[in-house]
CSV table of C-alpha atoms in Angstrom, one decimal:
chain,number,residue,atom,x,y,z
X,206,MET,CA,104.4,89.5,56.2
X,207,LYS,CA,107.7,88.1,57.4
X,208,ALA,CA,109.3,91.5,57.3
X,209,ARG,CA,106.6,92.9,59.4
X,210,ARG,CA,106.8,90.2,62.0
X,211,THR,CA,110.6,90.6,62.2
X,212,GLY,CA,110.2,94.4,62.6
X,213,ALA,CA,107.6,93.9,65.4
X,214,THR,CA,109.9,91.4,67.1
X,215,ARG,CA,112.8,93.9,67.0
X,216,VAL,CA,110.6,96.6,68.4
X,217,ARG,CA,109.5,94.4,71.3
X,218,ARG,CA,113.1,93.3,72.0
X,219,ALA,CA,114.2,96.9,72.0
X,220,SER,CA,111.5,97.9,74.3
X,221,ARG,CA,112.4,95.1,76.7
X,222,GLY,CA,116.0,96.3,76.6
X,223,LEU,CA,114.9,99.8,77.8
X,224,ARG,CA,113.1,98.4,80.9
X,225,LEU,CA,114.3,100.0,84.2
X,226,PRO,CA,115.9,97.8,86.9
X,227,ALA,CA,113.5,96.2,89.4
X,228,TRP,CA,114.8,98.3,92.3
X,229,THR,CA,113.5,101.5,90.6
X,230,ALA,CA,110.0,100.3,91.3
X,231,THR,CA,110.5,100.4,95.1
X,232,LEU,CA,108.8,102.9,97.3
X,233,THR,CA,112.2,104.1,98.6
X,234,TRP,CA,113.5,104.9,95.1
X,235,LYS,CA,110.2,106.7,94.1
X,236,SER,CA,110.2,108.7,97.3
X,237,ALA,CA,113.8,109.7,96.9
X,238,VAL,CA,113.2,110.8,93.3
X,239,PHE,CA,110.1,112.7,94.3
X,240,ILE,CA,111.9,114.5,97.2
X,241,THR,CA,114.9,115.3,95.0
X,242,VAL,CA,112.8,116.7,92.2
X,243,MET,CA,110.6,118.8,94.5
X,244,CYS,CA,113.7,120.2,96.3
X,245,CYS,CA,115.3,121.1,93.0
X,246,VAL,CA,112.2,122.8,91.8
X,247,LEU,CA,111.8,124.7,95.0
X,248,ALA,CA,115.5,125.7,95.2
X,249,ALA,CA,115.5,126.8,91.6
X,250,LEU,CA,112.4,128.9,92.1
X,251,LEU,CA,113.7,130.6,95.3
X,252,GLY,CA,117.1,131.1,93.6
X,253,VAL,CA,115.6,132.8,90.6
X,254,LEU,CA,113.5,135.1,92.8
X,255,VAL,CA,116.4,136.0,95.1
X,256,HIS,CA,118.8,136.5,92.1
X,257,THR,CA,116.3,138.7,90.3
X,258,ALA,CA,115.5,140.9,93.3
X,259,VAL,CA,119.2,141.4,94.3
X,260,THR,CA,120.3,141.9,90.7
X,261,ARG,CA,117.6,144.5,90.2
X,262,GLN,CA,118.5,146.3,93.4
X,263,THR,CA,122.3,146.2,92.6
X,264,VAL,CA,121.9,147.4,89.0
X,265,GLY,CA,119.5,150.1,90.1
X,266,HIS,CA,122.0,151.5,92.6
X,267,ALA,CA,124.8,151.4,90.1
X,268,ARG,CA,122.6,153.1,87.5
X,269,GLU,CA,121.6,155.9,89.9
X,270,LYS,CA,125.3,156.5,90.6
X,271,ALA,CA,126.2,156.6,86.9
X,272,LEU,CA,123.4,159.0,86.1
X,273,ALA,CA,124.4,161.3,88.9
X,274,ARG,CA,127.9,161.5,87.5
X,275,LEU,CA,126.4,162.0,84.0
X,276,GLU,CA,124.5,165.1,85.4
X,277,ASP,CA,127.7,166.5,86.8
X,278,ALA,CA,129.5,166.0,83.4
X,279,THR,CA,126.5,167.5,81.6
X,280,ALA,CA,126.6,170.6,83.8
X,281,ALA,CA,130.3,171.0,83.3
X,282,TYR,CA,130.0,170.5,79.5
X,283,GLU,CA,127.2,173.2,79.3
X,284,ALA,CA,129.3,175.6,81.4
X,285,GLY,CA,132.3,175.1,79.2
X,286,GLY,CA,134.4,173.8,82.0
X,287,ALA,CA,136.6,170.7,82.3
X,288,LEU,CA,134.8,167.4,82.4
X,289,PRO,CA,135.0,165.2,85.5
X,290,PRO,CA,137.4,162.2,85.5
X,291,ARG,CA,136.2,159.2,83.5
X,292,SER,CA,134.0,161.3,81.4
X,293,GLY,CA,134.3,162.5,77.8
X,294,ILE,CA,132.8,163.0,74.4
X,295,ASP,CA,132.5,159.7,72.4
X,296,PRO,CA,135.1,158.1,74.7
X,297,PRO,CA,136.8,154.9,73.5
X,298,GLY,CA,135.0,151.7,74.7
X,299,LEU,CA,131.6,153.2,74.7
X,300,PRO,CA,129.1,150.6,73.4
X,301,ALA,CA,127.9,151.4,69.9
X,302,SER,CA,124.2,150.9,70.9
X,303,LEU,CA,124.4,153.3,73.8
X,304,ARG,CA,126.2,155.9,71.6
X,305,ALA,CA,123.5,155.6,69.0
X,306,LEU,CA,120.9,156.1,71.7
X,307,ALA,CA,122.6,159.2,72.9
X,308,VAL,CA,123.2,160.7,69.4
X,309,SER,CA,119.4,160.2,68.8
X,310,GLY,CA,118.7,162.5,71.7
X,311,GLU,CA,118.0,160.0,74.5
X,312,ARG,CA,119.8,159.2,77.8
X,313,GLY,CA,120.6,155.7,78.9
X,314,THR,CA,122.8,153.4,80.8
X,315,MET,CA,124.4,150.0,80.0
X,316,VAL,CA,126.8,147.5,81.6
X,317,ALA,CA,129.6,146.3,79.4
X,318,ASP,CA,133.2,145.1,79.7
X,319,HIS,CA,135.8,147.7,79.3
X,320,ARG,CA,139.5,146.8,79.4
X,321,GLY,CA,138.6,143.4,81.0
X,322,ARG,CA,136.5,144.9,83.8
X,323,PRO,CA,132.7,145.3,84.0
X,324,THR,CA,131.7,148.9,83.7
X,325,MET,CA,128.5,150.8,84.0
X,326,TRP,CA,128.1,153.4,81.2
X,327,ALA,CA,125.8,156.4,81.2
X,328,ALA,CA,125.4,158.6,78.1
X,329,ALA,CA,123.5,161.7,77.1
X,330,PRO,CA,123.3,163.8,73.8
X,331,ALA,CA,125.8,166.6,73.3
X,332,ASP,CA,125.7,168.6,70.0
X,333,GLY,CA,125.4,165.5,67.9
X,334,HIS,CA,127.8,163.5,69.9
X,335,ALA,CA,127.5,161.3,73.0
X,336,LEU,CA,128.6,162.6,76.4
X,337,ALA,CA,129.4,159.5,78.5
X,338,THR,CA,130.7,158.6,81.9
X,339,GLN,CA,131.8,155.3,83.2
X,340,THR,CA,131.6,153.8,86.7
X,341,ASP,CA,133.4,150.7,87.9
X,342,TYR,CA,130.9,147.8,88.2
X,343,SER,CA,133.3,145.1,89.4
X,344,GLN,CA,132.2,145.2,93.0
X,345,SER,CA,128.5,144.9,92.1
X,346,ALA,CA,129.3,142.0,89.7
X,347,ARG,CA,131.2,140.2,92.4
X,348,THR,CA,128.3,140.7,94.8
X,349,ILE,CA,125.9,139.1,92.3
X,350,ASN,CA,128.2,136.2,91.4
X,351,GLY,CA,128.8,135.6,95.1
X,352,LEU,CA,125.1,135.6,95.8
X,353,ASP,CA,124.6,133.1,92.9
X,354,GLY,CA,127.3,130.8,94.3
X,355,ALA,CA,125.7,131.0,97.8
X,356,ILE,CA,122.3,130.2,96.4
X,357,VAL,CA,123.6,127.1,94.5
X,358,GLY,CA,125.6,125.9,97.5
X,359,SER,CA,122.8,126.4,100.0
X,360,SER,CA,120.4,124.7,97.6
X,361,LEU,CA,122.6,121.7,97.2
X,362,LEU,CA,123.1,121.5,101.0
X,363,ALA,CA,119.4,121.8,101.6
X,364,ILE,CA,118.6,119.1,98.9
X,365,GLY,CA,121.1,116.7,100.4
X,366,ALA,CA,119.8,117.2,104.0
X,367,THR,CA,116.2,116.9,102.9
X,368,LEU,CA,117.0,113.8,100.9
X,369,LEU,CA,118.8,112.2,103.8
X,370,VAL,CA,116.0,113.0,106.3
X,371,GLY,CA,113.3,111.9,103.8
X,372,ALA,CA,115.2,108.7,102.9
X,373,PHE,CA,115.5,107.9,106.6
X,374,SER,CA,111.8,108.4,107.2
X,375,VAL,CA,110.7,106.5,104.2
X,376,THR,CA,113.1,103.7,105.0
X,377,ARG,CA,111.6,103.2,108.4
X,378,VAL,CA,108.1,102.9,106.7
X,379,THR,CA,109.3,100.5,104.0
X,380,ARG,CA,111.2,98.4,106.5
X,381,ARG,CA,107.9,97.9,108.4
X,382,LEU,CA,106.2,97.1,105.1
X,383,HIS,CA,108.8,94.6,104.2
X,384,GLN,CA,108.4,92.9,107.6
X,385,THR,CA,104.7,92.7,107.1
X,386,ALA,CA,105.1,91.3,103.6
X,387,GLN,CA,107.6,88.7,104.9
X,388,VAL,CA,105.2,87.6,107.6
X,389,ALA,CA,102.4,87.4,105.0
X,390,ARG,CA,104.6,85.1,102.9
X,391,ARG,CA,105.4,82.9,105.9
X,392,ILE,CA,101.7,82.6,106.6
X,393,GLY,CA,101.0,81.7,103.0
X,394,ALA,CA,103.8,79.0,103.2
X,395,GLY,CA,102.0,77.4,106.2
X,396,ASP,CA,103.6,79.0,109.2
X,397,LEU,CA,100.5,80.1,111.0
X,398,ASP,CA,102.4,81.1,114.1
X,399,ALA,CA,104.1,84.0,112.3
X,400,ARG,CA,103.0,87.5,113.5
X,401,VAL,CA,104.1,91.0,112.8
X,402,ASN,CA,103.7,92.1,116.4
X,403,ASP,CA,104.0,95.8,115.6
X,404,PRO,CA,104.6,97.6,118.9
X,405,ARG,CA,102.1,100.3,117.8
X,406,THR,CA,99.3,97.7,117.9
X,407,ALA,CA,100.1,96.5,121.4
X,408,ASP,CA,98.7,99.6,123.1
X,409,PRO,CA,95.1,100.4,121.9
X,410,SER,CA,95.3,103.9,123.3
X,411,ARG,CA,98.3,104.7,121.1
X,412,ARG,CA,97.7,106.3,117.7
X,413,GLN,CA,98.4,104.0,114.8
X,414,ASP,CA,99.5,104.9,111.3
X,415,GLU,CA,98.5,103.1,108.2
X,416,VAL,CA,101.3,100.5,108.4
X,417,ALA,CA,100.4,99.6,111.9
X,418,ILE,CA,96.7,99.2,110.9
X,419,VAL,CA,97.7,96.8,108.1
X,420,ALA,CA,100.0,94.8,110.4
X,421,GLY,CA,97.3,94.5,113.0
X,422,ALA,CA,94.8,93.4,110.4
X,423,LEU,CA,97.3,90.8,109.2
X,424,ASP,CA,97.9,89.5,112.7
X,425,THR,CA,94.1,89.3,113.4
X,426,MET,CA,93.6,87.4,110.1
X,427,ALA,CA,96.4,85.0,110.9
X,428,SER,CA,95.0,84.3,114.3
X,429,THR,CA,91.5,83.7,113.0
X,430,LEU,CA,92.8,81.5,110.2
X,431,GLN,CA,94.9,79.5,112.6
X,432,ARG,CA,92.0,78.9,115.0
X,433,LYS,CA,89.8,77.7,112.1
X,434,LEU,CA,92.4,75.4,110.7
X,435,VAL,CA,93.3,74.0,114.1
X,436,ALA,CA,89.6,73.3,114.7
X,437,GLU,CA,89.3,71.6,111.3
X,438,GLN,CA,92.4,69.5,111.9
X,439,ARG,CA,91.2,68.5,115.3
X,440,PHE,CA,87.8,67.6,113.9
X,441,THR,CA,89.3,65.5,111.1
X,442,ALA,CA,91.7,63.7,113.5
X,443,ASP,CA,88.9,63.1,116.1
X,444,VAL,CA,86.5,61.8,113.5
X,445,ALA,CA,89.1,59.5,112.0
X,446,HIS,CA,90.2,58.3,115.4
X,447,GLU,CA,86.7,57.6,116.6
X,448,LEU,CA,86.0,55.6,113.4
X,449,ARG,CA,88.8,53.2,113.9
X,450,THR,CA,87.2,51.3,116.7
X,451,PRO,CA,83.8,50.6,115.1
X,452,LEU,CA,85.6,49.8,111.8
X,453,THR,CA,87.8,47.3,113.5
X,454,GLY,CA,84.7,45.6,114.9
X,455,LEU,CA,82.9,45.8,111.6
X,456,SER,CA,85.9,44.3,109.8
X,457,ALA,CA,85.9,41.4,112.3
X,458,ALA,CA,82.2,40.9,111.9
X,459,ALA,CA,82.4,41.0,108.1
X,460,GLU,CA,84.9,38.1,108.2
X,461,LEU,CA,82.3,36.0,110.0
X,462,LEU,CA,79.7,36.3,107.3
X,463,PRO,CA,79.2,33.2,105.2
X,464,PRO,CA,81.1,33.2,101.9
X,465,GLY,CA,79.4,34.8,99.0
X,466,ARG,CA,78.9,37.9,97.0
X,467,PRO,CA,77.3,40.0,99.8
X,468,SER,CA,80.2,39.1,102.1
X,469,GLU,CA,82.7,40.2,99.6
X,470,LEU,CA,80.9,43.5,99.0
X,471,VAL,CA,80.8,44.2,102.8
X,472,GLN,CA,84.5,43.3,103.3
X,473,ASP,CA,85.5,45.4,100.3
X,474,ARG,CA,83.6,48.5,101.6
X,475,VAL,CA,85.0,48.0,105.1
X,476,ARG,CA,88.6,47.9,103.7
X,477,ALA,CA,87.9,51.1,101.7
X,478,MET,CA,86.5,52.8,104.9
X,479,ARG,CA,89.6,51.7,106.9
X,480,ALA,CA,91.9,53.0,104.2
X,481,LEU,CA,90.1,56.3,104.1
X,482,THR,CA,90.3,56.6,107.9
X,483,GLU,CA,94.0,55.9,107.9
X,484,ASP,CA,94.5,58.5,105.1
X,485,LEU,CA,92.5,61.1,107.1
X,486,LEU,CA,94.7,60.4,110.2
X,487,GLU,CA,97.8,60.8,108.1
X,488,ILE,CA,96.6,64.0,106.6
X,489,SER,CA,95.7,65.4,110.1
X,490,ARG,CA,99.3,64.6,111.2
X,491,LEU,CA,100.7,66.3,108.1
X,492,ASP,CA,98.5,69.4,108.7
X,493,ALA,CA,99.6,69.6,112.3
X,494,ARG,CA,103.3,69.4,111.2
X,495,THR,CA,104.1,66.9,114.0
X,496,GLU,CA,105.8,64.4,111.7
X,497,GLN,CA,109.4,63.5,112.4
X,498,VAL,CA,111.6,62.3,109.5
X,499,ASP,CA,114.1,59.4,109.8
X,500,LEU,CA,116.7,60.4,107.3
X,501,ASP,CA,119.2,57.9,106.0
X,502,VAL,CA,121.2,57.4,102.8
X,503,HIS,CA,119.6,55.1,100.3
X,504,GLU,CA,120.4,54.0,96.8
X,505,LEU,CA,117.5,55.4,94.8
X,506,ALA,CA,117.1,53.1,91.8
X,507,PRO,CA,116.7,49.7,93.6
X,508,LEU,CA,114.3,51.3,96.1
X,509,ALA,CA,112.1,52.8,93.3
X,510,GLU,CA,112.1,49.4,91.4
X,511,ARG,CA,111.0,47.6,94.5
X,512,VAL,CA,108.1,50.0,95.0
X,513,ALA,CA,107.1,49.6,91.4
X,514,ARG,CA,107.1,45.8,91.7
X,515,ALA,CA,105.1,45.9,94.9
X,516,SER,CA,102.4,48.1,93.3
X,517,GLY,CA,101.5,45.3,91.0
X,518,PRO,CA,102.1,44.4,87.3
X,519,GLY,CA,101.8,47.0,84.6
X,520,THR,CA,104.4,49.5,85.7
X,521,GLU,CA,107.4,49.9,83.5
X,522,VAL,CA,110.7,51.0,85.1
X,523,GLY,CA,113.5,52.9,83.4
X,524,VAL,CA,116.8,53.8,85.0
X,525,ALA,CA,119.3,56.2,83.4
X,526,PRO,CA,122.4,54.0,82.5
X,527,ASP,CA,125.0,56.7,82.7
X,528,GLY,CA,127.0,57.5,85.8
X,529,PRO,CA,127.5,55.8,89.2
X,530,PRO,CA,124.5,54.8,91.4
X,531,VAL,CA,122.7,57.8,92.8
X,532,ARG,CA,122.2,57.9,96.6
X,533,VAL,CA,119.7,60.2,98.3
X,534,GLU,CA,119.3,61.2,101.8
X,535,THR,CA,115.6,60.7,102.7
X,536,ASP,CA,113.1,58.8,104.8
X,537,LYS,CA,112.7,55.4,103.2
X,538,ARG,CA,109.2,54.8,104.6
X,539,ARG,CA,107.8,58.1,103.4
X,540,LEU,CA,109.5,57.8,100.0
X,541,GLU,CA,107.9,54.4,99.5
X,542,ARG,CA,104.6,56.0,100.5
X,543,VAL,CA,104.9,58.8,98.0
X,544,LEU,CA,106.0,56.6,95.1
X,545,GLY,CA,103.3,54.1,95.9
X,546,ASN,CA,100.6,56.8,95.9
X,547,LEU,CA,101.9,58.3,92.6
X,548,ILE,CA,101.9,54.9,90.9
X,549,GLY,CA,98.5,54.0,92.3
X,550,ASN,CA,97.1,57.3,91.1
X,551,ALA,CA,98.5,56.7,87.6
X,552,HIS,CA,97.0,53.3,87.3
X,553,ARG,CA,93.6,54.4,88.8
X,554,HIS,CA,93.1,57.6,86.9
X,555,GLY,CA,95.4,57.3,83.9
X,556,SER,CA,95.9,54.9,81.0
X,557,PRO,CA,98.7,52.4,80.4
X,558,PRO,CA,101.5,52.3,80.0
X,559,VAL,CA,102.6,53.7,83.4
X,560,VAL,CA,106.3,54.4,83.4
X,561,LEU,CA,108.5,55.1,86.4
X,562,THR,CA,111.9,56.7,85.4
X,563,VAL,CA,114.9,57.3,87.7
X,564,ASP,CA,117.3,59.9,86.4
X,565,GLY,CA,119.8,61.0,89.0
X,566,PRO,CA,118.0,62.1,92.1
X,567,VAL,CA,114.7,62.6,90.1
X,568,VAL,CA,111.9,60.1,90.0
X,569,THR,CA,109.2,60.6,87.3
X,570,VAL,CA,105.9,58.7,87.2
X,571,ARG,CA,104.0,59.1,84.0
X,572,ASP,CA,100.8,57.7,82.5
X,573,HIS,CA,99.3,58.1,79.1
X,574,GLY,CA,95.8,59.2,80.0
X,575,GLU,CA,94.0,62.6,79.8
X,576,GLY,CA,96.5,64.2,82.2
X,577,PHE,CA,96.1,66.2,85.4
X,578,PRO,CA,93.2,68.8,85.6
X,579,ASP,CA,94.1,72.4,85.4
X,580,TYR,CA,93.3,73.2,89.1
X,581,LEU,CA,95.8,70.5,90.2
X,582,ILE,CA,98.6,71.8,88.1
X,583,ALA,CA,98.0,75.4,89.2
X,584,GLY,CA,97.4,74.9,92.9
X,585,GLY,CA,98.3,71.4,93.8
X,586,PRO,CA,96.1,68.5,94.8
X,587,GLN,CA,92.9,69.1,96.8
X,588,ARG,CA,91.5,66.6,99.1
X,589,PHE,CA,88.1,65.1,98.3
X,590,ARG,CA,88.2,66.5,94.8
X,591,THR,CA,88.4,64.4,91.6
X,592,GLU,CA,87.5,65.1,88.0
X,593,GLY,CA,85.2,63.3,85.6
X,594,GLY,CA,83.5,61.1,88.1
X,595,ALA,CA,86.7,59.2,88.8
X,596,LYS,CA,86.8,56.8,91.8
X,597,GLY,CA,88.7,58.0,94.8
X,598,HIS,CA,88.7,60.7,97.4
X,599,GLY,CA,91.6,62.9,96.1
X,600,LEU,CA,93.7,62.0,99.2
X,601,GLY,CA,96.5,60.0,97.6
X,602,LEU,CA,98.2,62.9,95.8
X,603,THR,CA,97.5,65.2,98.9
X,604,ILE,CA,99.4,62.7,101.1
X,605,ALA,CA,102.1,62.4,98.5
X,606,ALA,CA,102.6,66.2,98.4
X,607,GLY,CA,102.6,66.5,102.2
X,608,GLN,CA,105.1,63.6,102.7
X,609,ALA,CA,107.4,65.1,100.0
X,610,GLU,CA,107.4,68.4,101.8
X,611,VAL,CA,108.2,66.7,105.1
X,612,MET,CA,111.2,64.9,103.4
X,613,GLY,CA,112.5,68.1,101.9
X,614,ALA,CA,111.8,66.9,98.4
X,615,GLU,CA,110.1,68.8,95.5
X,616,LEU,CA,107.0,67.2,93.9
X,617,VAL,CA,105.8,68.8,90.7
X,618,PHE,CA,102.6,67.9,88.7
X,619,GLU,CA,102.4,68.6,85.0
X,620,ASN,CA,101.1,67.3,81.8
X,621,ALA,CA,103.3,65.9,79.0
X,622,PRO,CA,103.2,67.7,75.6
X,623,ASP,CA,102.0,64.5,73.9
X,624,GLY,CA,99.4,63.6,76.5
X,625,GLY,CA,99.5,62.0,79.9
X,626,ALA,CA,100.1,63.1,83.5
X,627,VAL,CA,103.6,63.5,84.8
X,628,ALA,CA,104.6,63.6,88.5
X,629,ARG,CA,108.2,64.5,89.1
X,630,LEU,CA,109.8,64.0,92.5
X,631,THR,CA,113.2,65.6,93.1
X,632,LEU,CA,115.1,64.3,96.1
X,633,PRO,CA,118.1,65.8,98.0
X,634,GLU,CA,121.1,63.9,96.6
X,635,TYR,CA,123.7,62.6,99.0
X,636,VAL,CA,127.2,64.0,98.5
X,637,ARG,CA,130.2,62.6,100.2
X,638,LEU,CA,132.5,65.2,101.6
X,639,ASP,CA,135.5,62.8,101.7
X,640,ASP,CA,136.1,60.6,98.7
X,641,GLY,CA,137.8,58.0,100.8
X,642,GLU,CA,134.8,57.7,103.2
X,643,GLU,CA,132.3,55.0,102.4
X,644,PRO,CA,128.6,56.0,102.7
X,645,PRO,CA,126.6,54.1,105.3
X,646,ASP,CA,125.0,50.8,104.2
X,647,SER,CA,121.6,51.4,102.7
X,648,PRO,CA,118.8,49.0,103.4
X,649,ALA,CA,117.5,49.9,99.9
X,650,GLY,CA,120.7,48.5,98.3
X,651,PRO,CA,120.5,45.4,96.1
């Protein structure tokens, strides 16, 4: 069994080694190969046809000339006169196969080299011998060879010209396709203002090709999506903004209630609604991409420890002991918001211990619960979606992901191999260009 597995593994590795480069899958490469192959096939077919026709005509003309000389030699031989020049009985150099044909009583012709020159032989029977004549075939051979060279040269020239024209035409199409794909990726990344703006779609009376139709459909889809998202963002922001005033009055009224359990429940629900309203306003600002970051240099470890202490007891903090203190260039307020949401989510939905680890410019928050659901790891957090009946609105991680993007940090959600959810935040590390220059004082310093 082990030998079979090893052999299968070797076969798979060998097959992977034979894989073609990625650029061979492009439309330009495929079109170039197709055009080249078709041009070669067409040139070869036409070359064979022309070569065959010209060779047949040239050989036929030389054969007729050789047979005419053979008739003159035959008449002179029968009359007992002298044979014409370059004629004779069993002359030296006569191909054996042609001599055998003549001795057997048949007439024939054959092209063969004689004294280093191509020669057309013609032979006829003569009293048990072969009466033969020879005609110089050099000019006809040079004509055929020159024709073959001209066919090859013109075919190569035609293939090169066709390939250049075809590559130019295909490149124009692929360039437009690449532009459309790039715009689609920008839209997928959140840039809803991106458009292809193909000039062929600007004029409705102008005929459009398939690429222009795809570009126009993409622009229409982006415009429709942008209108819907803007309307949704405006609705969320308006609702959250309109709720702030009555919630403020409700909060003030709740504080006037006499002490007791009902008063505590009302105040608790009012605080939850106010927190939800503030989260919705923050999400609407993140969606609108109107947030402005206030970047500064901060020492990461003390800042993370302070956020962990402020989040309440039960959070373990670990800092990598090796190396000098790590400074990051970030927005302190937003970083505290992100770390606070990650720690709060770990306490709310995970199981202790909750561990915050600082290793270089990377901050990791881990719990030991059931871990993140599959949809969150695959596509990121989704607002108002939680798993297993857990409390919350699913906005904490959504805000953390949005604020991390605004800061230029990378936030990754995954599950630990031995169980538990892991949120890993990678911040842009501050690098001094001049070793003698002291970094600016950090309010996050000890």
